[in-house]
Amino acid sequence: MPRLELNPNFTDPDAFYAALTDTHRERSEAESERINTRLILLLANHVGDQQVLEEALAIAGQATEPAKAQGQSAQQEER
């Protein structure tokens, strides 16, 4: 069963980051969201494996949980 590759696998991460930021430069927030959505769908199609995609979604979703918890802690402290 394929697994999500979590080790660095970029040939040139700086070049990718530069290309990504260039693609978003001078775009509206809505345009950037559409670009990100299309990029996600293109890469998901390339990966193709549902289990790998679900693993990626689970990991990506976990990345937002600490921020939510911090926001809730701050709200509780205010009370």
PDB file of C-alpha atoms in Angstrom:
ATOM      1  CA  MET A   1       0.000   0.000   0.000  1.00  0.00           C
ATOM      2  CA  PRO A   2       1.515   3.388  -0.990  1.00  0.00           C
ATOM      3  CA  ARG A   3       2.151   5.878   1.790  1.00  0.00           C
ATOM      4  CA  LEU A   4       2.448   9.622   1.707  1.00  0.00           C
ATOM      5  CA  GLU A   5       6.079  10.693   1.236  1.00  0.00           C
ATOM      6  CA  LEU A   6       6.919  12.876   4.241  1.00  0.00           C
ATOM      7  CA  ASN A   7      10.690  13.068   3.761  1.00  0.00           C
ATOM      8  CA  PRO A   8      12.059  15.981   1.707  1.00  0.00           C
ATOM      9  CA  ASN A   9      11.545  15.034  -1.925  1.00  0.00           C
ATOM     10  CA  PHE A  10      11.999  18.329  -3.795  1.00  0.00           C
ATOM     11  CA  THR A  11      14.768  18.635  -6.340  1.00  0.00           C
ATOM     12  CA  ASP A  12      14.793  22.399  -5.741  1.00  0.00           C
ATOM     13  CA  PRO A  13      12.372  23.594  -3.035  1.00  0.00           C
ATOM     14  CA  ASP A  14      13.502  27.218  -3.342  1.00  0.00           C
ATOM     15  CA  ALA A  15      12.719  27.244  -7.061  1.00  0.00           C
ATOM     16  CA  PHE A  16       9.276  25.775  -6.421  1.00  0.00           C
ATOM     17  CA  TYR A  17       8.565  28.340  -3.697  1.00  0.00           C
ATOM     18  CA  ALA A  18       9.676  31.148  -6.027  1.00  0.00           C
ATOM     19  CA  ALA A  19       7.449  29.838  -8.815  1.00  0.00           C
ATOM     20  CA  LEU A  20       4.509  29.485  -6.422  1.00  0.00           C
ATOM     21  CA  THR A  21       4.865  33.024  -5.075  1.00  0.00           C
ATOM     22  CA  ASP A  22       5.334  34.397  -8.599  1.00  0.00           C
ATOM     23  CA  THR A  23       2.091  32.699  -9.650  1.00  0.00           C
ATOM     24  CA  HIS A  24       0.236  34.462  -6.818  1.00  0.00           C
ATOM     25  CA  ARG A  25       1.908  37.845  -7.195  1.00  0.00           C
ATOM     26  CA  GLU A  26      -0.508  40.668  -8.028  1.00  0.00           C
ATOM     27  CA  ARG A  27      -3.525  38.353  -7.876  1.00  0.00           C
ATOM     28  CA  SER A  28      -6.615  39.016  -5.833  1.00  0.00           C
ATOM     29  CA  GLU A  29      -7.389  36.794  -2.855  1.00  0.00           C
ATOM     30  CA  ALA A  30     -10.158  35.113  -4.865  1.00  0.00           C
ATOM     31  CA  GLU A  31      -7.808  34.467  -7.796  1.00  0.00           C
ATOM     32  CA  SER A  32      -5.184  33.011  -5.428  1.00  0.00           C
ATOM     33  CA  GLU A  33      -7.789  30.715  -3.890  1.00  0.00           C
ATOM     34  CA  ARG A  34      -8.796  29.488  -7.358  1.00  0.00           C
ATOM     35  CA  ILE A  35      -5.127  28.888  -8.245  1.00  0.00           C
ATOM     36  CA  ASN A  36      -4.593  26.926  -5.018  1.00  0.00           C
ATOM     37  CA  THR A  37      -7.720  24.862  -5.631  1.00  0.00           C
ATOM     38  CA  ARG A  38      -6.674  24.028  -9.173  1.00  0.00           C
ATOM     39  CA  LEU A  39      -3.131  23.195  -8.022  1.00  0.00           C
ATOM     40  CA  ILE A  40      -4.465  20.870  -5.318  1.00  0.00           C
ATOM     41  CA  LEU A  41      -6.737  19.093  -7.793  1.00  0.00           C
ATOM     42  CA  LEU A  42      -3.963  18.753 -10.387  1.00  0.00           C
ATOM     43  CA  LEU A  43      -1.558  17.295  -7.824  1.00  0.00           C
ATOM     44  CA  ALA A  44      -4.260  15.043  -6.343  1.00  0.00           C
ATOM     45  CA  ASN A  45      -4.937  13.704  -9.832  1.00  0.00           C
ATOM     46  CA  HIS A  46      -1.210  13.068 -10.271  1.00  0.00           C
ATOM     47  CA  VAL A  47      -1.016  11.183  -6.942  1.00  0.00           C
ATOM     48  CA  GLY A  48      -4.189   9.296  -7.767  1.00  0.00           C
ATOM     49  CA  ASP A  49      -4.212   7.011  -4.722  1.00  0.00           C
ATOM     50  CA  GLN A  50      -7.220   7.663  -2.454  1.00  0.00           C
ATOM     51  CA  GLN A  51      -5.494   6.372   0.701  1.00  0.00           C
ATOM     52  CA  VAL A  52      -2.473   8.624   0.130  1.00  0.00           C
ATOM     53  CA  LEU A  53      -4.740  11.607  -0.508  1.00  0.00           C
ATOM     54  CA  GLU A  54      -6.748  10.922   2.661  1.00  0.00           C
ATOM     55  CA  GLU A  55      -3.513  10.637   4.658  1.00  0.00           C
ATOM     56  CA  ALA A  56      -2.402  14.004   3.259  1.00  0.00           C
ATOM     57  CA  LEU A  57      -5.773  15.565   4.159  1.00  0.00           C
ATOM     58  CA  ALA A  58      -5.574  14.213   7.691  1.00  0.00           C
ATOM     59  CA  ILE A  59      -2.065  15.579   8.200  1.00  0.00           C
ATOM     60  CA  ALA A  60      -2.952  18.939   6.642  1.00  0.00           C
ATOM     61  CA  GLY A  61      -6.032  19.172   8.872  1.00  0.00           C
ATOM     62  CA  GLN A  62      -3.944  18.510  11.984  1.00  0.00           C
ATOM     63  CA  ALA A  63      -1.762  21.513  11.164  1.00  0.00           C
ATOM     64  CA  THR A  64      -4.662  23.866  11.942  1.00  0.00           C
ATOM     65  CA  GLU A  65      -5.674  22.311  15.255  1.00  0.00           C
ATOM     66  CA  PRO A  66      -2.998  23.993  17.455  1.00  0.00           C
ATOM     67  CA  ALA A  67      -4.002  27.400  16.102  1.00  0.00           C
ATOM     68  CA  LYS A  68      -7.629  26.681  16.979  1.00  0.00           C
ATOM     69  CA  ALA A  69      -6.650  25.482  20.435  1.00  0.00           C
ATOM     70  CA  GLN A  70      -4.539  28.606  21.018  1.00  0.00           C
ATOM     71  CA  GLY A  71      -7.442  30.814  19.954  1.00  0.00           C
ATOM     72  CA  GLN A  72      -9.786  28.999  22.315  1.00  0.00           C
ATOM     73  CA  SER A  73      -7.266  29.275  25.165  1.00  0.00           C
ATOM     74  CA  ALA A  74      -6.954  32.997  24.598  1.00  0.00           C
ATOM     75  CA  GLN A  75     -10.745  33.384  24.635  1.00  0.00           C
ATOM     76  CA  GLN A  76     -10.999  31.393  27.859  1.00  0.00           C
ATOM     77  CA  GLU A  77      -8.294  33.519  29.501  1.00  0.00           C
ATOM     78  CA  GLU A  78     -10.251  36.685  28.623  1.00  0.00           C
ATOM     79  CA  ARG A  79     -13.281  35.406  30.546  1.00  0.00           C
TER      80      ARG A  79
END
